[in-house]
Short mmCIF file of C-alpha atoms and ligand atoms in Angstrom, two decimals:
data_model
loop_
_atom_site.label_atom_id
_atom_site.label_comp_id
_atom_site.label_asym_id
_atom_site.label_seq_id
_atom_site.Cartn_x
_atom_site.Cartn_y
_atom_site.Cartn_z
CA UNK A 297 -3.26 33.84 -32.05
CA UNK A 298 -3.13 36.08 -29.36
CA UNK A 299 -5.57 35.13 -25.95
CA UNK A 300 -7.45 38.53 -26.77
CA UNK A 301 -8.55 37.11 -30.21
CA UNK A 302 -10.03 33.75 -28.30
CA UNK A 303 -13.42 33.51 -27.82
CA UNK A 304 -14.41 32.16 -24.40
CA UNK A 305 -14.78 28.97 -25.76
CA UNK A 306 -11.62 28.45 -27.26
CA UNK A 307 -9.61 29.89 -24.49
CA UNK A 308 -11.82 27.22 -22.30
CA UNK A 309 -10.42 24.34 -24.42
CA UNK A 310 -7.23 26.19 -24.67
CA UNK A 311 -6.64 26.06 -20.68
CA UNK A 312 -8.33 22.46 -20.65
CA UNK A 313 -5.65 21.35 -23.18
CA UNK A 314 -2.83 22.80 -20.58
CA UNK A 315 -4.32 20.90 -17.97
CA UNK A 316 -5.55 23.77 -15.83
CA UNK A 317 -8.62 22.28 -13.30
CA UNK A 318 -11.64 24.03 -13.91
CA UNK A 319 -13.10 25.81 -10.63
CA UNK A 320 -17.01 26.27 -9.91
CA UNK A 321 -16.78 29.82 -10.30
CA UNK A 322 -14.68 29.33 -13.85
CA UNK A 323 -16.67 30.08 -16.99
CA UNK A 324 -17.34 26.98 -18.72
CA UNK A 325 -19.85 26.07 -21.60
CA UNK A 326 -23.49 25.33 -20.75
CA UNK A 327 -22.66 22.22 -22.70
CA UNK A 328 -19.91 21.24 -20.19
CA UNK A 329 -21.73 22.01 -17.25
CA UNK A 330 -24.67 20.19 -18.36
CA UNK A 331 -22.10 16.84 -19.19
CA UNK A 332 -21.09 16.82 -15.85
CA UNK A 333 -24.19 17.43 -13.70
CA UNK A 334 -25.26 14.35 -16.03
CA UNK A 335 -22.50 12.38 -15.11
CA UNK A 336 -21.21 12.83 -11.77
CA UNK A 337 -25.76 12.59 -10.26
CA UNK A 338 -25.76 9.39 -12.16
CA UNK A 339 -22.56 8.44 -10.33
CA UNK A 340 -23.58 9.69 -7.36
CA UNK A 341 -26.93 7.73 -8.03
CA UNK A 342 -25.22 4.47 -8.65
CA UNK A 343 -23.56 4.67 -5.15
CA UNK A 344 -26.65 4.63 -3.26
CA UNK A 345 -28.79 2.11 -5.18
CA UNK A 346 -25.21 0.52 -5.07
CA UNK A 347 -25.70 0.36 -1.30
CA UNK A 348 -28.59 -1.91 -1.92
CA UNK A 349 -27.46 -5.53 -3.34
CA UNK A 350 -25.00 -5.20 -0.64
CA UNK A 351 -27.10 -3.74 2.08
CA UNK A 352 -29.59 -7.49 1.23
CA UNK A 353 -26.39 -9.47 2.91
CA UNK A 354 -25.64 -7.74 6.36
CA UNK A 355 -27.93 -9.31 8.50
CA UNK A 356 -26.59 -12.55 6.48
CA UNK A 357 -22.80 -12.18 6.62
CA UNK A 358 -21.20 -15.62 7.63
CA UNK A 359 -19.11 -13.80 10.87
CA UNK A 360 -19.06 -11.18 13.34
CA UNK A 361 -15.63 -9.67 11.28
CA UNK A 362 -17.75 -10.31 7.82
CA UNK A 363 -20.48 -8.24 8.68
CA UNK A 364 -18.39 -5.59 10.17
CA UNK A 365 -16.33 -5.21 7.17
CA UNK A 366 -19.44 -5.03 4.65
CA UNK A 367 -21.58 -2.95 6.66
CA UNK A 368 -18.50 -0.49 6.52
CA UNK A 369 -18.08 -0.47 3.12
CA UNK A 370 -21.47 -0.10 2.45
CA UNK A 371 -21.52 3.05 4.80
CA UNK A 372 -19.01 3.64 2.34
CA UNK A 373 -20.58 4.10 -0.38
CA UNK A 374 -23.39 6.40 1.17
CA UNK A 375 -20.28 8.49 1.88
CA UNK A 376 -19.29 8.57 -2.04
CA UNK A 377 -22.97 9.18 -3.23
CA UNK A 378 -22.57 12.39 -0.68
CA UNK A 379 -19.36 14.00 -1.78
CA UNK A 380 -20.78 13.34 -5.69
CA UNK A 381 -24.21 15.00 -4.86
CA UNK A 382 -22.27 17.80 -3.43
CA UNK A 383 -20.06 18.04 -6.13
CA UNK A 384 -23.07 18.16 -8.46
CA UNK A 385 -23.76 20.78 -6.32
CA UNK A 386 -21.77 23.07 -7.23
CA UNK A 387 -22.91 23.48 -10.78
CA UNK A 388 -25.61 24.76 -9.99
CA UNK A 389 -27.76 21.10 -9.40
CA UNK A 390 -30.24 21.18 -6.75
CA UNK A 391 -30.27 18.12 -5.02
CA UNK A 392 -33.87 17.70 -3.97
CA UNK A 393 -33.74 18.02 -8.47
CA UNK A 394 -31.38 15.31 -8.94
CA UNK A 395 -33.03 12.71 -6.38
CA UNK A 396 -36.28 14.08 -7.67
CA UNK A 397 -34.84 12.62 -11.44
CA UNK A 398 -33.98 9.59 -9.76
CA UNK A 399 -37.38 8.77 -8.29
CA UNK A 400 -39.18 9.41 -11.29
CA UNK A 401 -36.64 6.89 -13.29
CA UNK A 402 -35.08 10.17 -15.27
CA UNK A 403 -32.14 9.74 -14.35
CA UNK A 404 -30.04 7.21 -14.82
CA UNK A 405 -27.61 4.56 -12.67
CA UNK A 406 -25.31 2.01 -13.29
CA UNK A 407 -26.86 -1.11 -15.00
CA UNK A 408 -24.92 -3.52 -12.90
CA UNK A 409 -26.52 -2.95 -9.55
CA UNK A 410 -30.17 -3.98 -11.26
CA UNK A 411 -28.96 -7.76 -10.81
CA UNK A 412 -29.55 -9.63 -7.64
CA UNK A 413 -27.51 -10.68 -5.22
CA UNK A 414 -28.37 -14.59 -4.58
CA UNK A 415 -25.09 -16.13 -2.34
CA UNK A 416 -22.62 -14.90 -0.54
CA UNK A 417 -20.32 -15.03 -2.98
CA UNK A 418 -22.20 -12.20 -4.11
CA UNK A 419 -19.85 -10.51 -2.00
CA UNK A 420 -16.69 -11.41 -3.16
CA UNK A 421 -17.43 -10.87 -6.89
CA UNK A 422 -19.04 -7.67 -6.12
CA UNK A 423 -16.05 -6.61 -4.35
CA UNK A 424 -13.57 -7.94 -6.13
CA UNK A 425 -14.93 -7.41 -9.84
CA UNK A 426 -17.78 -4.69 -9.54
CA UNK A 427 -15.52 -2.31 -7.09
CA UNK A 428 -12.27 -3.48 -9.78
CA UNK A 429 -14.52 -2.14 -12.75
CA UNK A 430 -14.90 0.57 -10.22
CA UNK A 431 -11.33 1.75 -9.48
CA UNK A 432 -10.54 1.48 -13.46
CA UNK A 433 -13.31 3.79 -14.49
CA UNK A 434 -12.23 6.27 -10.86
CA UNK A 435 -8.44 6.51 -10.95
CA UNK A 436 -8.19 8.28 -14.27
CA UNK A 437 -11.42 10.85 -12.84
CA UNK A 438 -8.91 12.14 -10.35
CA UNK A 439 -7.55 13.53 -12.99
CA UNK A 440 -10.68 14.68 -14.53
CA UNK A 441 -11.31 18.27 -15.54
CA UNK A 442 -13.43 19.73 -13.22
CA UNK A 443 -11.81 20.05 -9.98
CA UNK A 444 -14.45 19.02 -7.22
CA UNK A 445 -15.17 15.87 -9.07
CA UNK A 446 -11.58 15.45 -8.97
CA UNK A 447 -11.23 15.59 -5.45
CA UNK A 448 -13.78 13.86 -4.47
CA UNK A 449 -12.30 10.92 -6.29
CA UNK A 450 -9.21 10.80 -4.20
CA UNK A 451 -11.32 9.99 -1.27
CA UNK A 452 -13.24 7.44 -3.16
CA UNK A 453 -10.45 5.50 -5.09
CA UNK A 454 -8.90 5.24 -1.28
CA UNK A 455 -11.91 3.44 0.06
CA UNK A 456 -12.79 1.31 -3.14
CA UNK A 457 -9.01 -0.34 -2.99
CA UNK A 458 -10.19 -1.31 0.22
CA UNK A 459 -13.59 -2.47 -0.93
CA UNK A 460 -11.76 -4.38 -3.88
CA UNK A 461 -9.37 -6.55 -1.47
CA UNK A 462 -12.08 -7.31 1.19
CA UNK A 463 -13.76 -8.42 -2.00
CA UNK A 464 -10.57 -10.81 -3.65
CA UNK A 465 -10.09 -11.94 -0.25
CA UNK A 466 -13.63 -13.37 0.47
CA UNK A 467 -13.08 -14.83 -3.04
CA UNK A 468 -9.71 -15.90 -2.19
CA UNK A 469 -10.69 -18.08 1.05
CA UNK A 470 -13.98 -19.44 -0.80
CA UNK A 471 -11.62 -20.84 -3.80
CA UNK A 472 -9.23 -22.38 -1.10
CA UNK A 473 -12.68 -23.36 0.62
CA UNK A 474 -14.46 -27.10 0.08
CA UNK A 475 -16.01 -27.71 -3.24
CA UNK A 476 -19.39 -26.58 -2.38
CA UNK A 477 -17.91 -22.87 -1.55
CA UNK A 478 -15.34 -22.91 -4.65
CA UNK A 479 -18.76 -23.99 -6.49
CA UNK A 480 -20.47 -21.06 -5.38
CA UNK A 481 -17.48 -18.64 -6.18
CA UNK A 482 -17.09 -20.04 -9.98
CA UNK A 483 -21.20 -19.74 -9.99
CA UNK A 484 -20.86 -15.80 -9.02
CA UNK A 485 -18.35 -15.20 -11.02
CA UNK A 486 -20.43 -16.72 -14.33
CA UNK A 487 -23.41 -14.25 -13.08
CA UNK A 488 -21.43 -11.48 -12.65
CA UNK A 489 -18.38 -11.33 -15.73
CA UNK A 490 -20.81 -9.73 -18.44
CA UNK A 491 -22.67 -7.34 -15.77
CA UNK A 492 -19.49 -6.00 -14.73
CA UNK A 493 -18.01 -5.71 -18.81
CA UNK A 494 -21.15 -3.21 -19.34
CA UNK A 495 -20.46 -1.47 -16.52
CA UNK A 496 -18.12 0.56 -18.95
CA UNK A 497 -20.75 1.91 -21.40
CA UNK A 498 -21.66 0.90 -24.80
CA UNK A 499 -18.70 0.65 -27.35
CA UNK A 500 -16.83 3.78 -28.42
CA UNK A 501 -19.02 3.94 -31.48
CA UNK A 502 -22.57 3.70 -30.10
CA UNK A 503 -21.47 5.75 -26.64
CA UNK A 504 -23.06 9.60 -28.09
CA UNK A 505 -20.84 11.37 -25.48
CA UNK A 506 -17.20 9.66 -25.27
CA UNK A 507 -15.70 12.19 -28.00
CA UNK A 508 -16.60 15.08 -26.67
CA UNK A 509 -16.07 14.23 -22.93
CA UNK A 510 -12.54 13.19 -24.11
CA UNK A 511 -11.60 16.69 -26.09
CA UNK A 512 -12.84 18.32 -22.14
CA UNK A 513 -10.82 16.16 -20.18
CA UNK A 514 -14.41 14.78 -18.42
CA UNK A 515 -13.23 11.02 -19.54
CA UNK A 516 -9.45 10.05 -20.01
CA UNK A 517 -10.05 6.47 -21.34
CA UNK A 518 -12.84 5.48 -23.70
CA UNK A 519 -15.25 2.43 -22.75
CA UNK A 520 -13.47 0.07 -24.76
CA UNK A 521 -9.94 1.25 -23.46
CA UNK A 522 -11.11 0.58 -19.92
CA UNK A 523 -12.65 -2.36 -20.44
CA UNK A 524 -9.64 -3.73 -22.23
CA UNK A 525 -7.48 -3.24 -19.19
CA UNK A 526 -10.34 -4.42 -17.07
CA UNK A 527 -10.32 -7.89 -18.90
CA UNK A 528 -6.33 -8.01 -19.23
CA UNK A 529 -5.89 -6.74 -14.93
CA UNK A 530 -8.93 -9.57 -14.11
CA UNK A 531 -8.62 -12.80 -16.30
CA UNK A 532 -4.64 -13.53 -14.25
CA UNK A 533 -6.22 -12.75 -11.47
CA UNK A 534 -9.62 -15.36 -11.96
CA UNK A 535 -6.34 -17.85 -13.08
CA UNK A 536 -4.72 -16.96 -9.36
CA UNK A 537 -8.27 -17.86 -7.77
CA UNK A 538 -8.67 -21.12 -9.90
CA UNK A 539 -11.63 -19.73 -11.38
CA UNK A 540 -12.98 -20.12 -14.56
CA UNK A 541 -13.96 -16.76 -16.57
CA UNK A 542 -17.26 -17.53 -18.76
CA UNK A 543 -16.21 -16.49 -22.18
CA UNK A 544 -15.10 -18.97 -24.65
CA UNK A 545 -13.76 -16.20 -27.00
CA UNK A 546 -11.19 -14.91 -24.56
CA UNK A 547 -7.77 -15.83 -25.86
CA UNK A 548 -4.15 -14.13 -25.18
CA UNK A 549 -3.26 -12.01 -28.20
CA UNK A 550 0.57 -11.66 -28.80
CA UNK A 551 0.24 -9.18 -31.00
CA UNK A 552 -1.61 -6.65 -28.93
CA UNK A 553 -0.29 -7.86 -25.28
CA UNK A 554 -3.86 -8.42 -24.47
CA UNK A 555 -7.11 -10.48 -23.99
CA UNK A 556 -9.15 -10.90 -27.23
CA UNK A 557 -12.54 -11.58 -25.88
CA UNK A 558 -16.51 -12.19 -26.36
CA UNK A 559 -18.99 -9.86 -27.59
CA UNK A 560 -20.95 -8.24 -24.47
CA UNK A 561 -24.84 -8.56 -24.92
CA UNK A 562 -25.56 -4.97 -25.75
CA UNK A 563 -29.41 -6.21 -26.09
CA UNK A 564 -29.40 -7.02 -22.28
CA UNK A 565 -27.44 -3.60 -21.54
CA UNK A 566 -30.01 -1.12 -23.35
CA UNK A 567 -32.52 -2.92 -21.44
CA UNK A 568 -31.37 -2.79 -18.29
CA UNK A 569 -30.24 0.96 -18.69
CA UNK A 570 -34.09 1.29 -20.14
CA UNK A 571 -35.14 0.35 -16.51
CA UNK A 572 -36.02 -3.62 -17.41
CA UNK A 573 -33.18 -5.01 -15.40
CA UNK A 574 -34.35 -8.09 -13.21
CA UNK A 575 -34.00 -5.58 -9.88
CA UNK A 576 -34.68 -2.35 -11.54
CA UNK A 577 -38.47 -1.90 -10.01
CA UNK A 578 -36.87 -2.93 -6.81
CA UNK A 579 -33.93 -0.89 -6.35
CA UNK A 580 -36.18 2.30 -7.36
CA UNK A 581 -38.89 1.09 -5.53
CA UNK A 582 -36.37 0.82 -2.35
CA UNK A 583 -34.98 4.24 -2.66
CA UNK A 584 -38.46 5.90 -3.28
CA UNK A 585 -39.74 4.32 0.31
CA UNK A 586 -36.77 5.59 2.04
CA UNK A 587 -37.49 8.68 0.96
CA UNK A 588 -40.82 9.09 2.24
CA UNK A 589 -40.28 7.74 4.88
CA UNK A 590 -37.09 9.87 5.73
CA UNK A 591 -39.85 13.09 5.29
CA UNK A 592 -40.29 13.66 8.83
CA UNK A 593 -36.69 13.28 9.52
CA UNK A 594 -36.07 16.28 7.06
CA UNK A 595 -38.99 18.75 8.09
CA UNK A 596 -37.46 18.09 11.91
CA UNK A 597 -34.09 18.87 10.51
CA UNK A 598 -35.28 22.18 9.16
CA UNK A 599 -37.66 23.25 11.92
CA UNK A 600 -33.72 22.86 14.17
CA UNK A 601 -31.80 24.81 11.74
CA UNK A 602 -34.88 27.58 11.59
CA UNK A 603 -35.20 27.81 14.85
CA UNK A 604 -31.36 28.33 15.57
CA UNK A 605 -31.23 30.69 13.28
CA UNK A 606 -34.23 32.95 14.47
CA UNK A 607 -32.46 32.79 17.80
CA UNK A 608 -29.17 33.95 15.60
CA UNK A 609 -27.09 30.70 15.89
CA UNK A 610 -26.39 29.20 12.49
N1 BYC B 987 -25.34 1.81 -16.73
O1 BYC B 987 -22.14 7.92 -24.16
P1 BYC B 987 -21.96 6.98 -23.02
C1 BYC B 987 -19.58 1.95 -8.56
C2 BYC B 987 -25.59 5.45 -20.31
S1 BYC B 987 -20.43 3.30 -9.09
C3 BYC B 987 -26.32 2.70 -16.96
O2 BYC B 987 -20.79 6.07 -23.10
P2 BYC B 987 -20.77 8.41 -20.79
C4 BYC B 987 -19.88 1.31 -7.28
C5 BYC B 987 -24.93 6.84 -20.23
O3 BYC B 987 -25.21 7.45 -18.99
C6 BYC B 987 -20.56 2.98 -10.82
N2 BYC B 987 -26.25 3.65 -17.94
O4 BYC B 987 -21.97 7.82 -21.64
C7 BYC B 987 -20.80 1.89 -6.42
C8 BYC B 987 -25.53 7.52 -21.42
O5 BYC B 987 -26.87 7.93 -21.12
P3 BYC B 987 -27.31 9.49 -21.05
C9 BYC B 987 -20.91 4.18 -11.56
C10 BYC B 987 -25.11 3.66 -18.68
O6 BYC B 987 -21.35 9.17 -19.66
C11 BYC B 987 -21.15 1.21 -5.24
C12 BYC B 987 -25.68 6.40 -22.43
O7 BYC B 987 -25.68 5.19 -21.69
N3 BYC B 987 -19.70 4.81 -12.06
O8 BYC B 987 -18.84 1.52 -9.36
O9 BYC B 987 -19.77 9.11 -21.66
C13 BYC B 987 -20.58 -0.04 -4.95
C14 BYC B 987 -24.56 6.40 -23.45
O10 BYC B 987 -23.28 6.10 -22.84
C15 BYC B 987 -24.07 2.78 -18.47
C16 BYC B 987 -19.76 5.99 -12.66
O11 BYC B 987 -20.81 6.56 -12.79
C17 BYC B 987 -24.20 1.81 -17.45
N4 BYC B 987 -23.25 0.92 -17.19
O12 BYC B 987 -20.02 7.10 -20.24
C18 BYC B 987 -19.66 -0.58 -5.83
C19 BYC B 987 -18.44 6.55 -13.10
N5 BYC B 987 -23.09 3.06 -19.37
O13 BYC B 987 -26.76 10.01 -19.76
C20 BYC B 987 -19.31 0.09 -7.01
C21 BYC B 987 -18.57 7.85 -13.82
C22 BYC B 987 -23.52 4.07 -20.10
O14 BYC B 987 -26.67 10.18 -22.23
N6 BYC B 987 -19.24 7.72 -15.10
N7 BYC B 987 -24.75 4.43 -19.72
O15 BYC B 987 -28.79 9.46 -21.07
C23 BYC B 987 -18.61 7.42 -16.25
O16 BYC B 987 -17.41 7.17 -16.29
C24 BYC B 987 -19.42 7.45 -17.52
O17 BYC B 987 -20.61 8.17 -17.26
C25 BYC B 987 -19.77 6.04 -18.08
C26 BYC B 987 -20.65 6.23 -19.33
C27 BYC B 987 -18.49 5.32 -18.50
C28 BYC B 987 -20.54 5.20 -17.06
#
């Protein structure tokens, strides 16, 4: 068929099936727009209630260098929610809208950051599991359609293979630590190996958007794709550490080259996506405060910028 005969939509799908990066200014189905505003807010959510579990450990950190490290990455992370909320931007999202949809509990964020953060092992897991789940889900989205989600996960992947070593190497010296601190490294790990395994989205046949975010490119890997390779990169990895991982199902499968494993709780993921987690009041609660409190910052911000630009520097 000649591209004359095409209707917008197909040549859409036709360029997204050659690979060609889709542009702001592009034409693209309401549908498509609408996936990704969906998606990349609710990542750019998750990165700055993700600043939280972390944010409860600064003042706590067991060194000068510790705290250093953690309260970079967690600046971090404010960076990443940025670049996403501008990204968001320019699909036409406002972003007073999208925080507005995260205040009110619309929208959504990722399930694992509802959980509490109870030692400092905390740390290490978070880092080396939660940012690991991270970089799995991220790598492939540099390669996602729509190019300023793209980009913006070049940036990100860069500073979350940072975030994942800091994390493996707290986890590395408690393990080599005295019993108490390998203790308390096994004990983070048990809190945090199913958290982290929903962290991927319900399985390919109850996730509603996985097909069609595949056919556009949005997603390269289903769920259960990426959480395969997240249990088959991590379990060697718990064995280098001397760590235990808490599933008695998991067993080496030949035949596949990979982990057989447990069945995930999806009872304790709806609710926690449904806003029940055990933080979930907290973590919205938190972000709601600062941003009433952050009002007078914001009305000084404009009254600057209008009175620059009434005396004609923008
Ligand atoms: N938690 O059809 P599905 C980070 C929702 S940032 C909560 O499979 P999709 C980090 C899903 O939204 C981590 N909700 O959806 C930051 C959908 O609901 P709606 C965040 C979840 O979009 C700081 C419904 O369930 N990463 O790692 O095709 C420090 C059905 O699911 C969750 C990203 O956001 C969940 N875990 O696939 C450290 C990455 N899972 O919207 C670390 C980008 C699913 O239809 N996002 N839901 O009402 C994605 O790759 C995809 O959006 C997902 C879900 C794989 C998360």
């Amino acid at each position: 068929m000649e591209t004359a005969e095409l209707t917008q939509e197909e040549q859409f799908q036709t360029r997204i099936d050659a690979d060609v990066r889709i542009e702001p200014k592009d034409w693209m189905p309401e549908a498509y727009r609408k996936t990704l505003i969906r998606q990349i807010s609710q990542h750019a959510h998750s990165e700055i209630v993700g600043m939280l579990p972390e944010g409860n450990w600064i003042t706590r950190a067991p060194s000068l260098k510790r705290k250093a490290i953690l309260l970079a990455k967690v600046q971090d992370e404010a960076g990443h929610g940025l670049y996403l909320y501008s990204a968001a931007e320019t699909l036409g999202a406002s972003r007073d809208q999208m925080l507005a949809d995260l205040h009110s509990g619309k929208a959504k964020y990722s399930s694992i950051f509802n959980y509490p953060t109870l030692s400092w092992a905390d740390m290490g897991t978070i880092g080396w599991l939660v940012d690991g789940a991270a970089i799995l889900n991220q790598v492939p989205l540099c390669r996602t359609s729509y190019g300023p989600y793209a980009r913006a996960m070049v940036r990100v992947c860069k500073e979350e293979s940072f975030h994942q070593r800091q994390g493996f190497e707290i986890m590395q010296t408690l393990s080599e630590g005295t019993p108490e601190q390998k203790q308390m490294a096994q004990e983070a790990l048990n809190r945090w190996w199913w958290p982290t395994l929903m962290m991927f989205g319900p399985k390919d046949a109850d996730s509603p958007n996985t097909e069609q975010s595949m056919k556009w490119r949005i997603k390269r890997f289903t769920n259960d794709e990426l959480r395969q390779k997240f249990v088959d990169m991590m379990v060697p990895q718990a064995e280098f550490l001397g760590l235990t991982v808490p599933d008695e199902k998991l067993r080496w499968n030949e035949a596949k080259q990979g982990y057989d494993f447990g069945e995930v709780d999806w009872a304790e993921f709806w609710d926690v996506v449904k806003g029940n987690g055990p933080c979930s009041r907290e973590r919205l609660q938190a972000r709601v405060d600062a941003w009433n409190e952050g009002e007078w910052v914001r009305e000084a911000a404009l009254a600057h910028a209008a009175k620059r630009s009434a005396r004609g520097k923008v």
